[in-house]
């Protein structure tokens, strides 16, 4: 490039003399020209620093968001699998025992072989595998043992290789090697021995079915578990206590069942005890804490190979056991976890997409501001012989000195603060943000220095029509097919549709706003004051000779408001759906039920007196009542007996089975032969209801007079659809046993712990076994405890904060870009008597149309996005339970986002006017008008 540098070179050329030096004088040494980048950075240090800060923030957010999403999905996967328990996340291997060759050493060898094939796809949990051999339970023939319904207790035998590490001996000694013909020595849990009535030294005997011989076991010790909640005892709880089971006979009979431990020397006696119904087993728990969401398909493939693929075949050959059987629920859990992740991924990606769109607009504004400030300089360089490519290279070098170190520091900080094994997304996002920060100013300079084309209004119209067509196609496609099916990953159309709607809204407002603001300015000009007219007139036109205001700030604000309003609507809908689901599951806000009995009066009174209880109702309900007189002759139904007024209030609050309580007040009552008014479910309404009659298990009968129809009942949320609701007063007069309450329901913010304490205070001994306590707040907390939901919510709020910050920066950049013209105007007005407060008011009036247009337009666009895209959204994953597909427009969250951002914009404008406005005016007054 030629210019001043070339002139200096000519002056230093051999034999050349400076025109300022006298002829014949010795040439004076001329210093070399200063480097371009260093000179420019020293000339504008504040601009360089702000550019570096902007690049740092943009790259930090770009690098952090993918890592936060990765950490959230990994944590959600691990928490989901951990909540399933070891029984659902373990590999089970079983085989028939080797008769005559059974040994503990062989069990250990098989385990070592099984463990050798678990890597690299998955690892074994730290608590380690559980293996051994078991014999089926047999009934005991000893007299005097506990038998609830007359059925004798049953005893099974187990050999667990590492059981001694998880229990402590409390009485007797550990079982050893049995002598031929003697009973099998066993150790029993202290709790089971106490429940069944077994003592140390007792010989337990049972008769086999085939040889009619007696097999005996001698209890030589009692033990207690070190920690009964330890995962080691999963699937083996009957080794810790006596389990109450039911026989398959008619009628069923209750009996006690427990398991006992035997030594390794008694492995051959297990077959004798169980008549061949014994097996060797190996349970291998998978370490869910090391699983990663991105590697889940590969892990699922490795597990599938272990269960029924090449790995299983090799294990069968290496162990020498051809009858190895592999089972696991892990493949089902993996598929369910992947479906949940894919369902939440599109909703979680909307926030980061909005931040990216607003950040792109901010960089364009920053590049435009830099280009305006340096346009005369760049054109001078071009006029003095510089090429466009050379100028762009110098600007690129300037940016590289500030942007690259800031970007590198931001990327390193994101990696340190958010550790995750994946880095591809981080590198891609950080690289994109760095390139945008690096190329924004050079590209703007290249456009400024390009030969000007003749004005072409059609080009803008064509671009706007293309944006409108793309938006319409995206919305139509999402509404036609719904969200991308499972397995397709993040749906790009669902993410792009709100952004395209905001873009189209910004383009439309850019067309409308100047005309509307201009009309307001003309109306304000007819008034006595000039502040409103001047501010609105400046808002209606562009600065720096432009015919209209820049559309970029408006698009930035609309992107922030639209994505924020859409996301806030999703989260509000999730919270509402979770609340409704919790109330439907509980039957109100609080429930106390007695599954196998009735609730005492003292308990219901204590519960009703708790803080927060607004109203309560006592209910008798049963699912095993038969209704006669239907088309089928008799139908099993759910019956609810309650006070009509209180129960109607509960049904209305729960949103299930609303009815008019006056309906149940009709009809005669007081005698057993009178008909009782009843509300029936809709599936019974088509029958001839005149002959409906209830018949209870104890023989009681009740004639019904149908007075209305209900859709469900909160008292039995999980019951069958066929339901009958009866008034308590009439039923008590006819069939007293139907009126005794077995469920208490309440409305109001009831605390779960206080309700449990009230229940325990009335029955300290058996409250946990006899009564079931539930509250809607506890159910909501349980539904919302999934890390997948919390991660999506945190990511949205973080994205909203980032989008709001970038939107404010866009407004400030717009103000700074208009600052020279505004300062010149205010300086002239100051000479004509404008007061400082009026100057600030003028700046506010000038900025109000942008804030109002963004707030109102963004609110409308967010509501439109919800209306257009809402029917395709399924929020079940975020809610925590199955809910109907669809999203309704909610006014409150949209308005909060719109008004909140408008308030922030107004505050930013006021702060900028108060801080820099007076200084700029003073500078203009001192320097004079040089324009």
PDB file of N, CA and C in Angstrom, residues 19 104 174 250 302 391 407 419 427 432 436 453 496 526 544 549 559 587 599 612 641 673 697 762 766 840 885:
ATOM      1  N   UNK A  19      12.774  18.415   1.354  1.00  0.00           N
ATOM      2  CA  UNK A  19      12.560  19.808   0.934  1.00  0.00           C
ATOM      3  C   UNK A  19      12.708  20.793   2.064  1.00  0.00           C
ATOM      4  N   UNK A 104     -16.999 -73.498  45.794  1.00  0.00           N
ATOM      5  CA  UNK A 104     -16.929 -72.048  45.842  1.00  0.00           C
ATOM      6  C   UNK A 104     -15.879 -71.511  44.873  1.00  0.00           C
ATOM      7  N   UNK A 174     -20.779 -69.179  62.852  1.00  0.00           N
ATOM      8  CA  UNK A 174     -21.059 -69.294  61.424  1.00  0.00           C
ATOM      9  C   UNK A 174     -21.178 -70.768  61.035  1.00  0.00           C
ATOM     10  N   UNK A 250     -57.259 -70.914  47.154  1.00  0.00           N
ATOM     11  CA  UNK A 250     -58.494 -70.165  47.354  1.00  0.00           C
ATOM     12  C   UNK A 250     -59.195 -70.639  48.606  1.00  0.00           C
ATOM     13  N   UNK A 302     -22.916 -52.682  23.631  1.00  0.00           N
ATOM     14  CA  UNK A 302     -22.050 -53.576  24.407  1.00  0.00           C
ATOM     15  C   UNK A 302     -22.870 -54.447  25.355  1.00  0.00           C
ATOM     16  N   UNK A 391      -6.387  -3.179   3.197  1.00  0.00           N
ATOM     17  CA  UNK A 391      -7.037  -2.555   4.349  1.00  0.00           C
ATOM     18  C   UNK A 391      -7.731  -3.597   5.211  1.00  0.00           C
ATOM     19  N   UNK A 407     -10.540 -14.626  23.322  1.00  0.00           N
ATOM     20  CA  UNK A 407     -11.266 -15.859  23.017  1.00  0.00           C
ATOM     21  C   UNK A 407     -10.586 -17.075  23.639  1.00  0.00           C
ATOM     22  N   UNK A 419     -16.134 -28.728  33.739  1.00  0.00           N
ATOM     23  CA  UNK A 419     -15.427 -29.906  33.213  1.00  0.00           C
ATOM     24  C   UNK A 419     -16.389 -30.941  32.657  1.00  0.00           C
ATOM     25  N   UNK A 427     -15.497 -26.670  21.101  1.00  0.00           N
ATOM     26  CA  UNK A 427     -14.586 -26.160  20.070  1.00  0.00           C
ATOM     27  C   UNK A 427     -15.366 -25.532  18.922  1.00  0.00           C
ATOM     28  N   UNK A 432     -16.903 -20.642  16.221  1.00  0.00           N
ATOM     29  CA  UNK A 432     -17.871 -19.819  15.501  1.00  0.00           C
ATOM     30  C   UNK A 432     -17.953 -18.420  16.101  1.00  0.00           C
ATOM     31  N   UNK A 436     -16.810 -14.888  14.270  1.00  0.00           N
ATOM     32  CA  UNK A 436     -17.739 -13.765  14.157  1.00  0.00           C
ATOM     33  C   UNK A 436     -17.123 -12.490  14.725  1.00  0.00           C
ATOM     34  N   UNK A 453     -23.596   0.590  -5.267  1.00  0.00           N
ATOM     35  CA  UNK A 453     -24.545   0.222  -6.311  1.00  0.00           C
ATOM     36  C   UNK A 453     -25.724   1.181  -6.293  1.00  0.00           C
ATOM     37  N   UNK A 496     -35.644 -23.129  15.076  1.00  0.00           N
ATOM     38  CA  UNK A 496     -35.526 -21.971  14.185  1.00  0.00           C
ATOM     39  C   UNK A 496     -36.834 -21.209  14.049  1.00  0.00           C
ATOM     40  N   UNK A 526     -47.892  19.834  16.896  1.00  0.00           N
ATOM     41  CA  UNK A 526     -48.971  20.805  17.001  1.00  0.00           C
ATOM     42  C   UNK A 526     -49.132  21.323  18.422  1.00  0.00           C
ATOM     43  N   UNK A 544     -27.045   9.835  11.017  1.00  0.00           N
ATOM     44  CA  UNK A 544     -25.926   9.814  10.072  1.00  0.00           C
ATOM     45  C   UNK A 544     -26.353   9.850   8.636  1.00  0.00           C
ATOM     46  N   UNK A 549     -34.577   4.355  10.634  1.00  0.00           N
ATOM     47  CA  UNK A 549     -33.788   3.787  11.733  1.00  0.00           C
ATOM     48  C   UNK A 549     -33.249   2.409  11.372  1.00  0.00           C
ATOM     49  N   UNK A 559     -35.852 -10.657  19.227  1.00  0.00           N
ATOM     50  CA  UNK A 559     -35.335 -12.014  19.450  1.00  0.00           C
ATOM     51  C   UNK A 559     -35.311 -12.338  20.936  1.00  0.00           C
ATOM     52  N   UNK A 587     -55.753 -36.343  44.772  1.00  0.00           N
ATOM     53  CA  UNK A 587     -57.170 -36.136  44.999  1.00  0.00           C
ATOM     54  C   UNK A 587     -57.456 -34.826  45.682  1.00  0.00           C
ATOM     55  N   UNK A 599     -60.486 -44.621  59.130  1.00  0.00           N
ATOM     56  CA  UNK A 599     -59.772 -43.554  59.819  1.00  0.00           C
ATOM     57  C   UNK A 599     -60.494 -43.189  61.116  1.00  0.00           C
ATOM     58  N   UNK A 612     -52.957 -24.230  57.209  1.00  0.00           N
ATOM     59  CA  UNK A 612     -53.049 -24.308  55.752  1.00  0.00           C
ATOM     60  C   UNK A 612     -54.259 -25.039  55.240  1.00  0.00           C
ATOM     61  N   UNK A 641     -68.472 -42.320  48.822  1.00  0.00           N
ATOM     62  CA  UNK A 641     -69.512 -41.828  49.722  1.00  0.00           C
ATOM     63  C   UNK A 641     -68.913 -40.651  50.496  1.00  0.00           C
ATOM     64  N   UNK A 673     -85.156 -49.013  52.701  1.00  0.00           N
ATOM     65  CA  UNK A 673     -85.809 -49.330  51.439  1.00  0.00           C
ATOM     66  C   UNK A 673     -85.871 -48.169  50.484  1.00  0.00           C
ATOM     67  N   UNK A 697     -69.902 -56.773  49.531  1.00  0.00           N
ATOM     68  CA  UNK A 697     -69.356 -58.099  49.802  1.00  0.00           C
ATOM     69  C   UNK A 697     -70.035 -58.770  50.993  1.00  0.00           C
ATOM     70  N   UNK A 762     -51.591 -39.720  66.630  1.00  0.00           N
ATOM     71  CA  UNK A 762     -52.815 -40.455  66.970  1.00  0.00           C
ATOM     72  C   UNK A 762     -52.592 -41.957  67.050  1.00  0.00           C
ATOM     73  N   UNK A 766     -48.337 -47.966  64.958  1.00  0.00           N
ATOM     74  CA  UNK A 766     -48.483 -48.554  63.618  1.00  0.00           C
ATOM     75  C   UNK A 766     -48.939 -47.580  62.567  1.00  0.00           C
ATOM     76  N   UNK A 840     -32.032  15.215  28.800  1.00  0.00           N
ATOM     77  CA  UNK A 840     -32.214  13.800  29.147  1.00  0.00           C
ATOM     78  C   UNK A 840     -33.586  13.311  28.716  1.00  0.00           C
ATOM     79  N   UNK A 885     -50.707 -33.543  24.844  1.00  0.00           N
ATOM     80  CA  UNK A 885     -49.831 -32.759  23.972  1.00  0.00           C
ATOM     81  C   UNK A 885     -50.455 -31.405  23.684  1.00  0.00           C
TER      82      UNK A 885
END
